[in-house]
GROMACS .gro file of C-alpha atoms in nm:
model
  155
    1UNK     CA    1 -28.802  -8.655   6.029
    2UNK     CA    2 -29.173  -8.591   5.940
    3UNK     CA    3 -29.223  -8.354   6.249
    4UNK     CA    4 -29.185  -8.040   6.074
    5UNK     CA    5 -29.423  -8.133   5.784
    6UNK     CA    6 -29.702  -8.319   6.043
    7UNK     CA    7 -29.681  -7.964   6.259
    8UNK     CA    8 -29.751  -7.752   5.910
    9UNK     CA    9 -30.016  -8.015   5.806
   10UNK     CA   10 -30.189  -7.925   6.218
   11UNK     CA   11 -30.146  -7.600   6.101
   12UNK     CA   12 -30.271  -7.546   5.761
   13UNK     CA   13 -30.597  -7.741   5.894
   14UNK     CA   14 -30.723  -7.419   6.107
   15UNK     CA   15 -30.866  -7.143   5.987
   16UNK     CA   16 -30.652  -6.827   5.973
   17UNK     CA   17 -30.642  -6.472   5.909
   18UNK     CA   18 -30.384  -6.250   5.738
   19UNK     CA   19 -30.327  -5.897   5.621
   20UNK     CA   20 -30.358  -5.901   5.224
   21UNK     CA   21 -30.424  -5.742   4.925
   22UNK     CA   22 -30.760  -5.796   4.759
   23UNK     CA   23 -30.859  -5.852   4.367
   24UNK     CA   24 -30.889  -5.468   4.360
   25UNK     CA   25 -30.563  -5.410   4.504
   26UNK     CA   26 -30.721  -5.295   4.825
   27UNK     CA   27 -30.571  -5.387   5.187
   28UNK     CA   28 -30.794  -5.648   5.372
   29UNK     CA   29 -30.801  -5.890   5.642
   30UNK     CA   30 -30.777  -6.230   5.437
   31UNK     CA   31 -30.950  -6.516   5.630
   32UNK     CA   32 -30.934  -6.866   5.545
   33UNK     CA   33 -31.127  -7.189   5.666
   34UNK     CA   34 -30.830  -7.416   5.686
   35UNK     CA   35 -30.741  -7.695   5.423
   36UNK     CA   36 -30.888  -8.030   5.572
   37UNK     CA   37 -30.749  -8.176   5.259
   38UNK     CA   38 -30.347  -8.120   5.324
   39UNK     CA   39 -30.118  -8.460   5.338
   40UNK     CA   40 -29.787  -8.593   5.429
   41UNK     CA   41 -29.537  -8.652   5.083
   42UNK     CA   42 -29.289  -8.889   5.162
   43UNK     CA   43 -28.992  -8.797   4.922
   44UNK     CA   44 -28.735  -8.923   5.092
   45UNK     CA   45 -28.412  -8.791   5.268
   46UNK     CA   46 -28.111  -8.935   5.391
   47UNK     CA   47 -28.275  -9.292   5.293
   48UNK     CA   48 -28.617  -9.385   5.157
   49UNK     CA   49 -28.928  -9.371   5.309
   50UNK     CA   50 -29.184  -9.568   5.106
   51UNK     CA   51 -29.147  -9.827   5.290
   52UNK     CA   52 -29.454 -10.003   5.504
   53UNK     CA   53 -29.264  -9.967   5.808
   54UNK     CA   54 -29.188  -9.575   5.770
   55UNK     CA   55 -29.558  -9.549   5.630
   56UNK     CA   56 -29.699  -9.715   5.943
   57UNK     CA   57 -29.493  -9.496   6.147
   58UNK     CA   58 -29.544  -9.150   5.952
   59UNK     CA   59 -29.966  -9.283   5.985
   60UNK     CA   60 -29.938  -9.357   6.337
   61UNK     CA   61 -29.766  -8.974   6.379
   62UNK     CA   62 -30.052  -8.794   6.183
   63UNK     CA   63 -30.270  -8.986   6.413
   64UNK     CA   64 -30.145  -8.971   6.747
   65UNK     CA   65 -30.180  -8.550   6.635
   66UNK     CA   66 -30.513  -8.534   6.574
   67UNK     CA   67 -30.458  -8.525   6.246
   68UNK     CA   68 -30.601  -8.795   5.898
   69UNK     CA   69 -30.367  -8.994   5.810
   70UNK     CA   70 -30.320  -8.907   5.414
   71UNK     CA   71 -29.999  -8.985   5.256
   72UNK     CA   72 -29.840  -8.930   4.948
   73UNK     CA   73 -29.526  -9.128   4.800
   74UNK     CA   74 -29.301  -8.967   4.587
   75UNK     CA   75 -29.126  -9.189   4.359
   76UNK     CA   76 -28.831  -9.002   4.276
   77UNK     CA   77 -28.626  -8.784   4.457
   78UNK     CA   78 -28.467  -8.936   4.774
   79UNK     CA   79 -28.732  -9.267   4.745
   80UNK     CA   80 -28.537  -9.370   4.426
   81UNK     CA   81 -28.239  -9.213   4.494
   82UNK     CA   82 -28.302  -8.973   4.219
   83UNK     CA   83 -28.244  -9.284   3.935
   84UNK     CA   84 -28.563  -9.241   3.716
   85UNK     CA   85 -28.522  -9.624   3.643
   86UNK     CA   86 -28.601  -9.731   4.015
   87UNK     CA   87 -29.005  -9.514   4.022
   88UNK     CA   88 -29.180  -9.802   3.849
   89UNK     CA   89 -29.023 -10.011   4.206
   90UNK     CA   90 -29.098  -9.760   4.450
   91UNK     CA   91 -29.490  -9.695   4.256
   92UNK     CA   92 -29.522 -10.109   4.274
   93UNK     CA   93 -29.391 -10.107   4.627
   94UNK     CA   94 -29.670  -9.871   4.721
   95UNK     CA   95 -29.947 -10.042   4.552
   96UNK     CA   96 -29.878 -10.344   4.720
   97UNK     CA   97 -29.873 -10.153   5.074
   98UNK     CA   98 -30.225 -10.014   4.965
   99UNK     CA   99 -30.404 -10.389   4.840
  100UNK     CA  100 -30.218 -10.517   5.177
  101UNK     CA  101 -30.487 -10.255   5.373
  102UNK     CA  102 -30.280  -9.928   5.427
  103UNK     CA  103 -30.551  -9.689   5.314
  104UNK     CA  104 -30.391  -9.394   5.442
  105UNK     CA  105 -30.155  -9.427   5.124
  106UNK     CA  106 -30.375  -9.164   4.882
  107UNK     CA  107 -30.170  -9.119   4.603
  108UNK     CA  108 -29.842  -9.129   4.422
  109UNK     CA  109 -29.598  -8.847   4.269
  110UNK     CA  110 -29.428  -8.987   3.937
  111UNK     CA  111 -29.158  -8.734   3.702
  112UNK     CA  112 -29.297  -8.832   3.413
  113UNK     CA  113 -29.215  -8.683   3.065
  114UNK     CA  114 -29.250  -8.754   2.667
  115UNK     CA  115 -28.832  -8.875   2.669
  116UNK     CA  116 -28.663  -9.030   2.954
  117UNK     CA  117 -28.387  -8.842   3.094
  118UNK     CA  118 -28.311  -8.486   3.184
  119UNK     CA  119 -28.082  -8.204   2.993
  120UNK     CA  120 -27.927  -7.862   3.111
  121UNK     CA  121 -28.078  -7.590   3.002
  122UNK     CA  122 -27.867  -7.465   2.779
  123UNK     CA  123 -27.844  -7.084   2.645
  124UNK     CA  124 -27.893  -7.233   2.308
  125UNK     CA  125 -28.240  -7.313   2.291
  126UNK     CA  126 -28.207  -7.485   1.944
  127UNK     CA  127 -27.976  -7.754   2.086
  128UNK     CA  128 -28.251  -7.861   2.374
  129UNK     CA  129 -28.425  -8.215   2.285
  130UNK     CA  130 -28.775  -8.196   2.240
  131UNK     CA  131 -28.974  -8.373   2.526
  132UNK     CA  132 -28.653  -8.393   2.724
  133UNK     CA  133 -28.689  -8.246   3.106
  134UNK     CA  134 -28.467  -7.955   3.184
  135UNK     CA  135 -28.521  -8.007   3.586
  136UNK     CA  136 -28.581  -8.377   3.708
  137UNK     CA  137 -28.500  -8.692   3.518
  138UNK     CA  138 -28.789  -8.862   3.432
  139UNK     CA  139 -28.968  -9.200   3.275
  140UNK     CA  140 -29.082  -9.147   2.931
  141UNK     CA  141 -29.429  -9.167   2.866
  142UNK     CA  142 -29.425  -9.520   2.698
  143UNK     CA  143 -29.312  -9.634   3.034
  144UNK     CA  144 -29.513  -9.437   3.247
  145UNK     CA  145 -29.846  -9.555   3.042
  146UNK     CA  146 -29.743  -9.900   3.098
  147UNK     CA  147 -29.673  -9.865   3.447
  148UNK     CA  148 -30.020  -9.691   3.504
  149UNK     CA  149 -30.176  -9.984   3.368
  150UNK     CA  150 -30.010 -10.216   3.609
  151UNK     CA  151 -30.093 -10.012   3.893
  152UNK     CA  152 -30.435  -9.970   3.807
  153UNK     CA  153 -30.466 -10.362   3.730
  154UNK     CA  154 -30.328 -10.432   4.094
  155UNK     CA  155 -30.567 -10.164   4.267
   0.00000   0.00000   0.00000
């Protein structure tokens, strides 16, 4: 359900004003324009959402509030059920959506790191792999450079 996210999206678009603390530590009403730049991730849930039917939906939502339709994919997480291996699908299944005509898809989230995989942080520091990620699992950057390449051929 995107409703929560398309509501803070209509919301983060207006200006506001807040009580704050400046640079100099002094107490000030803090006013803001609004972020006409703010976008929908799709990361998944229960089941993926990359998908061009879920995109034309989540597009036809951000429309029907007002609101411009500016979606970002993320690759991992719930869209590749959090198996590093299965971004480089998800990225490929996006690209296609975008030279198909669905320009409302802006971007794409990739974990990326120098080694595949993921560790524990562990209280030994010594015994951590260099390059390895101690949160997400990721593609290593061999396989993310290649898979930039192919995007960026197909777009």
């Amino acid at each position: 359900n995107i409703e929560v996210a398309v509501n803070a999206i209509k919301s983060a678009n207006q200006p506001h004003h807040f009580l704050g603390i400046t640079e100099l530590g002094k107490t000030a009403v803090i006013q803001t324009r609004g972020n006409r730049h703010a976008h929908l991730i799709l990361r998944g849930g229960s089941r993926p959402n990359y998908d061009a039917v879920t995109v034309g939906a989540a597009v036809e939502r951000l429309e029907s509030k007002g609101l411009r339709p500016a979606i970002m994919v993320d690759c991992s997480h719930g869209n590749s059920n959090k198996d590093p291996a299965k971004q480089a699908f998800v990225a490929r299944a996006c690209a296609r959506q975008r030279t198909a005509g669905q320009r409302a898809l802006i971007g794409l989230m990739i974990e990326s790191h120098i080694h595949a995989g993921s560790q524990a942080l562990l209280a030994d520091r010594e015994a951590l792999k260099y390059g390895v990620s101690i949160t997400d699992a990721c593609i290593d950057w061999e396989t993310t450079a290649s898979l930039l390449r192919e995007l960026h051929a197909e777009l």
